[in-house]
Coordinates of C-alpha atoms and ligand atoms in Angstrom, one line a residue:
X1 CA -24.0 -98.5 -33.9
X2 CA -27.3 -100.1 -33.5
X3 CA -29.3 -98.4 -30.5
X4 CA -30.9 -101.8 -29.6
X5 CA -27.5 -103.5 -28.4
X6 CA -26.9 -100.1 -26.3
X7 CA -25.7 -101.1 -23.1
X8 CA -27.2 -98.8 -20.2
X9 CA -24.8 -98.0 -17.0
X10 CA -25.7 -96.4 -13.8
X11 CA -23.2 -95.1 -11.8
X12 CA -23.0 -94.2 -8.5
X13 CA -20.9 -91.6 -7.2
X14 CA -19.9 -90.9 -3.3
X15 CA -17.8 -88.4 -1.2
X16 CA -14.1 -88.8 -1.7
X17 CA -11.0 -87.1 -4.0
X18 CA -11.2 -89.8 -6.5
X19 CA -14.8 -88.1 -7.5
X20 CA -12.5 -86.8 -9.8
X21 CA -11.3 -89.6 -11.9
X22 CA -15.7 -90.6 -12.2
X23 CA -15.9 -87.8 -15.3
X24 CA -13.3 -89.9 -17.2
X25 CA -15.6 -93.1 -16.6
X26 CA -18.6 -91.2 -18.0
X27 CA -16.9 -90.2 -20.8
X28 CA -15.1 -94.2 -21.3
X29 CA -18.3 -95.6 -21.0
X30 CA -20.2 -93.3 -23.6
X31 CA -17.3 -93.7 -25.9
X32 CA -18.3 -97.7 -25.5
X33 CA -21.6 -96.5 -27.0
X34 CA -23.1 -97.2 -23.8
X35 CA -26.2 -94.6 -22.3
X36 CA -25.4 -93.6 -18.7
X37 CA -27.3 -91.9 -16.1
X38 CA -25.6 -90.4 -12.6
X39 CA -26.6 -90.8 -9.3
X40 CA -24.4 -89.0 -6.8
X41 CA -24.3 -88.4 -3.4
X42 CA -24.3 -84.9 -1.3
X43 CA -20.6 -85.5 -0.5
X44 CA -19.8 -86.1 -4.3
X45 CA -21.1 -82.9 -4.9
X46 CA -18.4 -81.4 -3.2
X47 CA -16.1 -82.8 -5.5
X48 CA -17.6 -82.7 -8.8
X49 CA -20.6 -80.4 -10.2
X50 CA -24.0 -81.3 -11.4
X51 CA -23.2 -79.4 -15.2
X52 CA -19.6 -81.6 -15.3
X53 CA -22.2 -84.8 -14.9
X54 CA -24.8 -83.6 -16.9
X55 CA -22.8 -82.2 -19.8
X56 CA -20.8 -85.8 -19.8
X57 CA -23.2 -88.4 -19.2
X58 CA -25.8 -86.3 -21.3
X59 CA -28.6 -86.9 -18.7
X60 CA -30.1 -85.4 -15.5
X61 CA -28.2 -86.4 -12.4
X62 CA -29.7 -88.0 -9.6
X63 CA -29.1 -86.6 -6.3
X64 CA -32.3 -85.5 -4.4
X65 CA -34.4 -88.3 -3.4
X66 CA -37.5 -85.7 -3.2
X67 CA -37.3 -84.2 -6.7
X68 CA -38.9 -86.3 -9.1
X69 CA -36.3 -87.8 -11.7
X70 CA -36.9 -87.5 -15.5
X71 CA -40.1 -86.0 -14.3
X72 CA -41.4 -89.8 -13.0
X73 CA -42.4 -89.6 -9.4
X74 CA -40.1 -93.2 -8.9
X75 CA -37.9 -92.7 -10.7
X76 CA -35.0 -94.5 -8.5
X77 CA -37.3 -97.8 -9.6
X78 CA -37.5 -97.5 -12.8
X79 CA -33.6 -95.8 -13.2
X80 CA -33.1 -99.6 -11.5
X81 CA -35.3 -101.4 -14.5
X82 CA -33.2 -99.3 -17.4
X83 CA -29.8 -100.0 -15.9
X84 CA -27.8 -103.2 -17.2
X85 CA -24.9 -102.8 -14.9
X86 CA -24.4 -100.1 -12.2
X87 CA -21.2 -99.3 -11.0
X88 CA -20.5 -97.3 -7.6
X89 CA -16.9 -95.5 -8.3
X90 CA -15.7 -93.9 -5.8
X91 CA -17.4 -96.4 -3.8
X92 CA -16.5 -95.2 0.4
X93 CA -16.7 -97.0 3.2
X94 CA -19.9 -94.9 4.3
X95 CA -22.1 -96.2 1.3
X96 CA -20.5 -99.7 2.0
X97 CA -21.9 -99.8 5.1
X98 CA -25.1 -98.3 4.3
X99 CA -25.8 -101.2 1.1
X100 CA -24.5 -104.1 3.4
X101 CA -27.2 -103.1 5.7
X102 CA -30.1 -101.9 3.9
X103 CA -29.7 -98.4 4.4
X104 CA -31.8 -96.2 2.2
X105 CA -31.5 -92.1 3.0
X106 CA -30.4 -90.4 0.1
X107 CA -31.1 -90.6 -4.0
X108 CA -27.9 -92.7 -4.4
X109 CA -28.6 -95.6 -1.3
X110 CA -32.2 -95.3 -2.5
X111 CA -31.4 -96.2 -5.7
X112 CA -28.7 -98.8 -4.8
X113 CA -32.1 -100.6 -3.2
X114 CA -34.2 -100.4 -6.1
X115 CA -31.5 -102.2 -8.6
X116 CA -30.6 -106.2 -8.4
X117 CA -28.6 -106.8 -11.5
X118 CA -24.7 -106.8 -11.9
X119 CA -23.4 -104.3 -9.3
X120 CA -19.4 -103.2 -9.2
X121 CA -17.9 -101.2 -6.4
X122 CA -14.9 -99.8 -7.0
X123 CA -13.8 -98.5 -3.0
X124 CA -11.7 -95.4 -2.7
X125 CA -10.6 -94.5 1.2
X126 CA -7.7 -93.7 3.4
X127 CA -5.7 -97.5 3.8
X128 CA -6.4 -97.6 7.7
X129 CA -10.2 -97.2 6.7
X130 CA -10.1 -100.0 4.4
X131 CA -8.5 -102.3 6.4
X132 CA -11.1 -101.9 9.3
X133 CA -13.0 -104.9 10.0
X134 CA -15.9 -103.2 10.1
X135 CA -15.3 -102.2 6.3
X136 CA -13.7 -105.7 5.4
X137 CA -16.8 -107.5 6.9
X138 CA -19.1 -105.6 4.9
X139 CA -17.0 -106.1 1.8
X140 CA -17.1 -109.6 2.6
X141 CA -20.8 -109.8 2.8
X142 CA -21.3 -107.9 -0.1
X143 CA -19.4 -110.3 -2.2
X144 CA -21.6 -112.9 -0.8
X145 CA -24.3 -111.3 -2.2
X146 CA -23.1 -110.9 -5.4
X147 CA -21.6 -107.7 -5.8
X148 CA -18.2 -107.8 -7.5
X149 CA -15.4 -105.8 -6.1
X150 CA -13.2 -103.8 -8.3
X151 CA -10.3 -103.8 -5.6
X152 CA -8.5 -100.7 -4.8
X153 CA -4.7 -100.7 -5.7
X154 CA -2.0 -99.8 -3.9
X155 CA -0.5 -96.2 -4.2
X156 CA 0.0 -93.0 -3.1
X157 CA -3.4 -91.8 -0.9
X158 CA -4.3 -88.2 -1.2
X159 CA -4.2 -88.1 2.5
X160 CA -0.4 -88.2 2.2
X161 CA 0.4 -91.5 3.1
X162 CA 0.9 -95.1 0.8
X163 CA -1.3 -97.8 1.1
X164 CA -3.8 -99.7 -0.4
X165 CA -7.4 -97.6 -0.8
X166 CA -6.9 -95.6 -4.1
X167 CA -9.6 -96.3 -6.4
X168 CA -9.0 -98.2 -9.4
X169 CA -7.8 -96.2 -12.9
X170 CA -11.2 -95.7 -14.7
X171 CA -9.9 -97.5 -17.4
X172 CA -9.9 -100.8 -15.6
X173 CA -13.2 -100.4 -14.0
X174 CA -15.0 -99.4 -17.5
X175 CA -13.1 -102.7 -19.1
X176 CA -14.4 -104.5 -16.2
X177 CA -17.2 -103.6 -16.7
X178 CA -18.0 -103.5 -20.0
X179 CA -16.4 -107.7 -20.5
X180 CA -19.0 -108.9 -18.2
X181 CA -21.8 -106.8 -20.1
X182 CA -19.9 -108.8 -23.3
X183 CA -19.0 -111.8 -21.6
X184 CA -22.7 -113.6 -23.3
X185 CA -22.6 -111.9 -26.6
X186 CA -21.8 -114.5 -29.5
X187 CA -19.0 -113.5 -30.3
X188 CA -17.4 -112.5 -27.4
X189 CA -13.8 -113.8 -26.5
X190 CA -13.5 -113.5 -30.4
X191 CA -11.1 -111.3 -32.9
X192 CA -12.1 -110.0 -36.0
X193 CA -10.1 -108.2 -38.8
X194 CA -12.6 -105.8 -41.3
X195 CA -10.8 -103.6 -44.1
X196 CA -12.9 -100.9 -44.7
X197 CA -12.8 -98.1 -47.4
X198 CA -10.8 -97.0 -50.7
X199 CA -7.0 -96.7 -51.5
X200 CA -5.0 -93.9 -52.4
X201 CA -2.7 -94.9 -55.2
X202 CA 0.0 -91.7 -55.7
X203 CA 0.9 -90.6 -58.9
X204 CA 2.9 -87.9 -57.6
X205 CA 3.1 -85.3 -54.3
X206 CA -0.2 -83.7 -55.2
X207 CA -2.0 -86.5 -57.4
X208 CA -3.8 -90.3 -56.7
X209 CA -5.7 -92.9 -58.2
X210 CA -8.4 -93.4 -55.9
X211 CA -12.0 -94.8 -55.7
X212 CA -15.7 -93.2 -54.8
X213 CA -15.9 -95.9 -51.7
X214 CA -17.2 -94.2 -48.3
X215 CA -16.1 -97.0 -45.8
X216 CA -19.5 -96.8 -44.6
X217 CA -20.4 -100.5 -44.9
X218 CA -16.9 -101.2 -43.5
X219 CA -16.9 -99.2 -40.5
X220 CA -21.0 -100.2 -40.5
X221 CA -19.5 -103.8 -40.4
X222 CA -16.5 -103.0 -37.4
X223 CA -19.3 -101.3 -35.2
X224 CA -21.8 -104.2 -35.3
X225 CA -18.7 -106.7 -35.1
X226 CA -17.6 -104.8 -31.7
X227 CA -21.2 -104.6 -30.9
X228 CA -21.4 -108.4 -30.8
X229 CA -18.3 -108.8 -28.2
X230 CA -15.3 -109.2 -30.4
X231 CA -12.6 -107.2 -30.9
X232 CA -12.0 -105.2 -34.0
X233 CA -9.1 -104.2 -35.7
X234 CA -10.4 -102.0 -38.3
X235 CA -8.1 -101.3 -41.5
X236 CA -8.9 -98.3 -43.1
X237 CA -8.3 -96.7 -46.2
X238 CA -9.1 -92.5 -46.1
X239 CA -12.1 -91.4 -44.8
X240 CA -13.6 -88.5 -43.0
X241 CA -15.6 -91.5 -40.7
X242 CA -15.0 -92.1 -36.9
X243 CA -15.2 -95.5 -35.1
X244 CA -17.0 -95.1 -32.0
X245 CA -16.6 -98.4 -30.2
X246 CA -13.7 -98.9 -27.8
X247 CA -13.1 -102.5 -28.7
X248 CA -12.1 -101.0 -32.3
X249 CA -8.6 -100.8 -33.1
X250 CA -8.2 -98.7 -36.1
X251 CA -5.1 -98.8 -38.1
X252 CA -5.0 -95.9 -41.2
X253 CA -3.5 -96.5 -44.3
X254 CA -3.2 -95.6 -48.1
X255 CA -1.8 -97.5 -50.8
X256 CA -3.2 -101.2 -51.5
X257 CA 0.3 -102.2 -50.3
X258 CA 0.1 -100.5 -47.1
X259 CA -3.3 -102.3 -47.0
X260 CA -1.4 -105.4 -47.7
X261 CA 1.1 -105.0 -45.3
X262 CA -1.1 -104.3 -42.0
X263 CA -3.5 -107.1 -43.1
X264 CA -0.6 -109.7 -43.4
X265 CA 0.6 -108.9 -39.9
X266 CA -3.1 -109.1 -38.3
X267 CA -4.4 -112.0 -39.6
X268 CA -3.0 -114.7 -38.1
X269 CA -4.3 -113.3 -34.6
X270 CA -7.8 -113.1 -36.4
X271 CA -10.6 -115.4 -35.7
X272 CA -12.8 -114.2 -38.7
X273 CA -12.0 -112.0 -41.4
X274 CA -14.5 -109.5 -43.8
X275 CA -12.5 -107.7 -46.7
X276 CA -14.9 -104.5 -47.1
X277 CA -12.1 -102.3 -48.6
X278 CA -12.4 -101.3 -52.2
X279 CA -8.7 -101.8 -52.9
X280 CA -7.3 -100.7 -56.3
X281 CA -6.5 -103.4 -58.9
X282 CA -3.8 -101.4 -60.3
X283 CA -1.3 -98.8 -59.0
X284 CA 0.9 -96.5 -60.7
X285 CA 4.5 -98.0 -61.5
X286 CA 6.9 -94.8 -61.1
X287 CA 5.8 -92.5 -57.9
X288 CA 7.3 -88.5 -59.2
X289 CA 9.3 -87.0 -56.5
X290 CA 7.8 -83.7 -57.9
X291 CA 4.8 -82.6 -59.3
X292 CA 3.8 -83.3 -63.1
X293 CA 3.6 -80.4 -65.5
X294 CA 1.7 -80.2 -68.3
X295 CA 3.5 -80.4 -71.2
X296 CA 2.2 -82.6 -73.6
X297 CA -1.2 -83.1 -75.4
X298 CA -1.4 -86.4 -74.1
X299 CA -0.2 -88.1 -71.2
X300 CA 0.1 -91.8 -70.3
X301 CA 0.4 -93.3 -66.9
X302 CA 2.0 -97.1 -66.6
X303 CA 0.3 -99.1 -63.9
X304 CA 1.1 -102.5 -62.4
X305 CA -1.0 -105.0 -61.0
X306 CA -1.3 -104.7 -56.8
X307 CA -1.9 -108.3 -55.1
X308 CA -4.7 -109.4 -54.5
X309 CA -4.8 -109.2 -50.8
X310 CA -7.9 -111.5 -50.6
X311 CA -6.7 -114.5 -52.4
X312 CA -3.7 -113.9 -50.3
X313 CA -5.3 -114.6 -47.2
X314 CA -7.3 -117.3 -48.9
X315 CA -4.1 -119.4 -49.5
X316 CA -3.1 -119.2 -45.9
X317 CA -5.9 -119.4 -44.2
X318 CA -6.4 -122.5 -41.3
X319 CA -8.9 -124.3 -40.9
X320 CA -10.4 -122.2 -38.0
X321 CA -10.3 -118.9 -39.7
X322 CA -13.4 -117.3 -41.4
X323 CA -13.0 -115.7 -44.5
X324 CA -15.2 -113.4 -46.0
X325 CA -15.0 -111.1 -49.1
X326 CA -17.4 -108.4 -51.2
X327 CA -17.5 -108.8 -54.9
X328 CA -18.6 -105.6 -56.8
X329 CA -20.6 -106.8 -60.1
X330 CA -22.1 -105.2 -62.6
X331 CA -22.5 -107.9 -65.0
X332 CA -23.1 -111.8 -65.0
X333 CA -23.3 -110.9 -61.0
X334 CA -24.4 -114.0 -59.2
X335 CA -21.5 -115.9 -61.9
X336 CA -18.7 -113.6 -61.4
X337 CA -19.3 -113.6 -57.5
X338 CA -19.3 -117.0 -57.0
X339 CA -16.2 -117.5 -59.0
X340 CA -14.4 -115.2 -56.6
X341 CA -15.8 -117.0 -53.8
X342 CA -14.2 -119.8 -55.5
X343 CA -10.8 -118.9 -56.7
X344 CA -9.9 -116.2 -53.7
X345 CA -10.8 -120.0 -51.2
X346 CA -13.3 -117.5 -49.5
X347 CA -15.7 -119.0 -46.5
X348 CA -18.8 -116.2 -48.1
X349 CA -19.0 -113.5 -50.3
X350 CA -21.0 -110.8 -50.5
X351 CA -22.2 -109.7 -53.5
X352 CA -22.9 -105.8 -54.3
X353 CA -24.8 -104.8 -57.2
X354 CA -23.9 -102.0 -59.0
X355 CA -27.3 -101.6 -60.6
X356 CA -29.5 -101.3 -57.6
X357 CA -30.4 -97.8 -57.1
X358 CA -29.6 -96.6 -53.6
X359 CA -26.7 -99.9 -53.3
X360 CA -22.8 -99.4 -54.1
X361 CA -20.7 -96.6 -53.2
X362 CA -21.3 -93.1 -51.5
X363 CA -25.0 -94.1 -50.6
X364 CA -26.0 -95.1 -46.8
X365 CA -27.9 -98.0 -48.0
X366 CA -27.1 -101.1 -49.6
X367 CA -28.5 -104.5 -51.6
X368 CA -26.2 -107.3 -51.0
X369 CA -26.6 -111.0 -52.1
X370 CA -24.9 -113.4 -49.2
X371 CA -23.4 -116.3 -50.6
X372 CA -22.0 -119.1 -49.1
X373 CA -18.9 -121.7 -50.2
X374 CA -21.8 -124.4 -49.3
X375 CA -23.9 -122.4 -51.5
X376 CA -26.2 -121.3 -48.4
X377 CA -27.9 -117.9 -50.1
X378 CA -29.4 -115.1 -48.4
X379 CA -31.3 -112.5 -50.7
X380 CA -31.2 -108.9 -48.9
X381 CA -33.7 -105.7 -49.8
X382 CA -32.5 -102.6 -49.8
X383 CA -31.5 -101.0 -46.3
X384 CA -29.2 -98.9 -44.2
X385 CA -25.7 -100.2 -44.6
X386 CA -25.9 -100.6 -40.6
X387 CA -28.9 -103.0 -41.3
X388 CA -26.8 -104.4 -43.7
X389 CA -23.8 -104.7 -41.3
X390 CA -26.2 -106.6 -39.1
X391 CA -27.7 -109.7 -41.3
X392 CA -24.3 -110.0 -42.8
X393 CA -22.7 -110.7 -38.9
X394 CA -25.9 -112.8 -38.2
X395 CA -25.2 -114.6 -41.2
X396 CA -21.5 -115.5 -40.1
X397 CA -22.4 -116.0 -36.1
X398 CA -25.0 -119.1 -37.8
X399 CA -22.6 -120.4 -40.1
X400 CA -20.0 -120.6 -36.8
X401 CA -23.1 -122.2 -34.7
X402 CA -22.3 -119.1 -32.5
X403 CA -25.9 -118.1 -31.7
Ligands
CTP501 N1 -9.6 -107.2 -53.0 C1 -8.3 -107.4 -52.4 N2 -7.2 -106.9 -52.9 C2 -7.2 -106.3 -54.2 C3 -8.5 -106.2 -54.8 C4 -9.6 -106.7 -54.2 O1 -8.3 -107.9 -51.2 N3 -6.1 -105.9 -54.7 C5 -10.8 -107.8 -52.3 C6 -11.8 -106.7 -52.0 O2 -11.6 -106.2 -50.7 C7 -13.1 -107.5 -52.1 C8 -12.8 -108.6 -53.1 O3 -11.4 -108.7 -53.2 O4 -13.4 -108.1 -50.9 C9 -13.4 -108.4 -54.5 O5 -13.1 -107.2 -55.0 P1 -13.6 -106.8 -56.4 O6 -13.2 -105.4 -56.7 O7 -15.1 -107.1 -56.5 O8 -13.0 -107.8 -57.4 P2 -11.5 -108.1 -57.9 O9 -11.0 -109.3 -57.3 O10 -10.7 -106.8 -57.7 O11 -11.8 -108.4 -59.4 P3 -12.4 -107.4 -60.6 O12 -12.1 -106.0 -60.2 O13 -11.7 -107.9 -61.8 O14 -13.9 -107.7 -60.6

């Protein structure tokens, strides 16, 4: 994930029993890939601890207005400059009050003063409370202002009774969130499909054909596509490598034909297509129920032919989908790559060479040659395969006129 598209979240947290349900939001957005800092209120503390906070968010909370923050003297102003978004969750109808009317007495209020970017509250309180006028007026005037309300649903209130005032799943609040950070990335509102590592061809229960691909430049390539605002459905071959963003969907499989299979069924939901996976050409014809003893000197496998998964997609593709695809060379490169480009009716290729040191399989970096069906080129040096990742979705977000 690159650190420079990081998205930073404040959040604010106040007095009430759905304190509670604020760990989960730490923890959503930092699965996002986001960096968050706490501020909470005296109240809060009652409810949650400073190590749950700390440990979670991975920063120094924010709750004493006298002690310096980060070791900066004003360090509610410049907490204010980092943020992107902050979010106030459980937001109560004391700190409500207190932001409609310019009220700064403790770290959180303070702080709440200091910021004027996008600002969510997400109210928790007893239904009566939130009901009051005097809440409702200062909800309305916050609105006004600019500050979007993440409404609280209707449910059963700790206090006992049913009504609306319980504060909004965490889930919600960090999706909320998280598509207006994305709503102005380029590719935002977009779906992307991205294959991403070897297959396991099985010979028998204990036994595969299989390839040294990492999946590093595939999953490189679903991170920085999720990065970017789209969502990501990530088909994977094995490998020991996490996704981290939340927009990723990751579907697992083995064999080229699972492979096949999945891809078929996500691509025409798919705005733009990269075929990362090191698929194997051939798989074994006859799968053993049991495992193969060695008997004879010499032993000979039959293998077919698996489909070509890429040219597949190429022949059904609309107009509006992109289509992109790697070819591995070692020989004749630029020739043999644009001839797949050709035959496979790809939108861009990228071309891997085999003889680079440091590029191909099991390394972290890569040398790729970007070529286009319009015969646009793009010459790359040898970097991290997230670097990598990077100019080859630049390339694609030009070539759509997405920038
Ligand atoms: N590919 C595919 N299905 C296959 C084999 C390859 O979709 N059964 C895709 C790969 O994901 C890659 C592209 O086709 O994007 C090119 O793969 P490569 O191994 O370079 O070429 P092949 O088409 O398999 O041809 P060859 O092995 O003969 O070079």
């Amino acid at each position: 994930m690159s650190i420079k598209n990081k998205k930073h979240i404040l959040i604010g947290i106040t007095g009430g029993i759905a304190a509670y349900k604020s760990l989960s939001l730490i923890r959503l957005f930092i699965k996002a890939g986001c960096e968050v800092k706490v501020a909470a209120t005296r109240n809060a503390l009652q409810f949650v601890t400073p190590l749950s906070i700390e440990t979670l968010s991975q920063n120094k909370l924010y709750h004493d207005s006298f002690a310096p923050i980060e070791n900066i003297e004003v360090g509610h102003v410049t907490w204010a400059d980092w943020a992107d978004a902050f979010v106030v969750a459980p937001c109560s109808a004391n700190m409500i009050g207190k932001l409609t009317h310019g009220i700064a007495d403790d770290a959180l209020s303070t702080l709440l003063l200091a910021y004027n970017k996008i600002l969510f509250i997400a109210p928790a309180m007893n239904d009566k409370m939130y009901c009051h006028p005097a809440v409702q007026e200062n909800l309305k005037t916050l609105i006004n202002r600019g500050v979007r309300l993440i409404e609280p649903a209707s449910g059963f209130l700790a206090c006992g009774t049913e009504g609306k005032g319980r504060m909004e799943e965490p889930e919600t609040i960090a999706e909320t969130v998280l598509r207006q950070l994305n709503a102005n990335l380029p590719l935002s509102g977009k779906k992307v499909l991205v294959t991403a590592g070897p297959t396991y061809e099985p010979i028998d229960p204990v036994r595969f054909i299989g390839n040294h691909s990492s999946g590093l430049m595939g999953f490189a390539l679903a991170e920085q596509f999720a990065e970017q605002g789209a969502e990501v459905i990530l088909i994977a071959g094995p490998t020991y490598l996490n996704h981290k963003h939340s927009s990723i969907q990751r579907i697992n499989i083995m064999t080229a034909q699972e492979m096949l299979v999945e891809t078929m069924n996500a691509f025409p939901q798919v705005d733009i297509t990269v075929m990362a996976a090191a698929v194997a050409d051939y798989t074994p014809s006859v799968v053993a129920d049991e495992k193969i003893k060695k008997k004879e000197s010499h032993f000979s496998l039959d293998l077919h032919k698996t489909t070509d998964i890429l040219s597949e997609l190429g022949k059904i593709k609309s107009e509006k989908q992109y289509l992109a695809g790697f070819a591995l060379e070692t020989e004749n490169e630029k020739e043999n790559a644009i001839q797949k480009l050709q035959n496979k009716k790809l939108d861009l290729i990228v071309l891997n060479s085999m003889k680079t040191p440091g590029a191909g399989f099991k390394t972290t970096t890569n040398q790729v040659i970007i070529i286009t069906k319009d015969g646009r080129e793009m010459v790359g040096c040898l970097k991290g395969k997230d670097e990598v990742a990077s100019d080859i979705i630049q390339f694609i977000i030009q070539e759509l006129h997405l920038n």
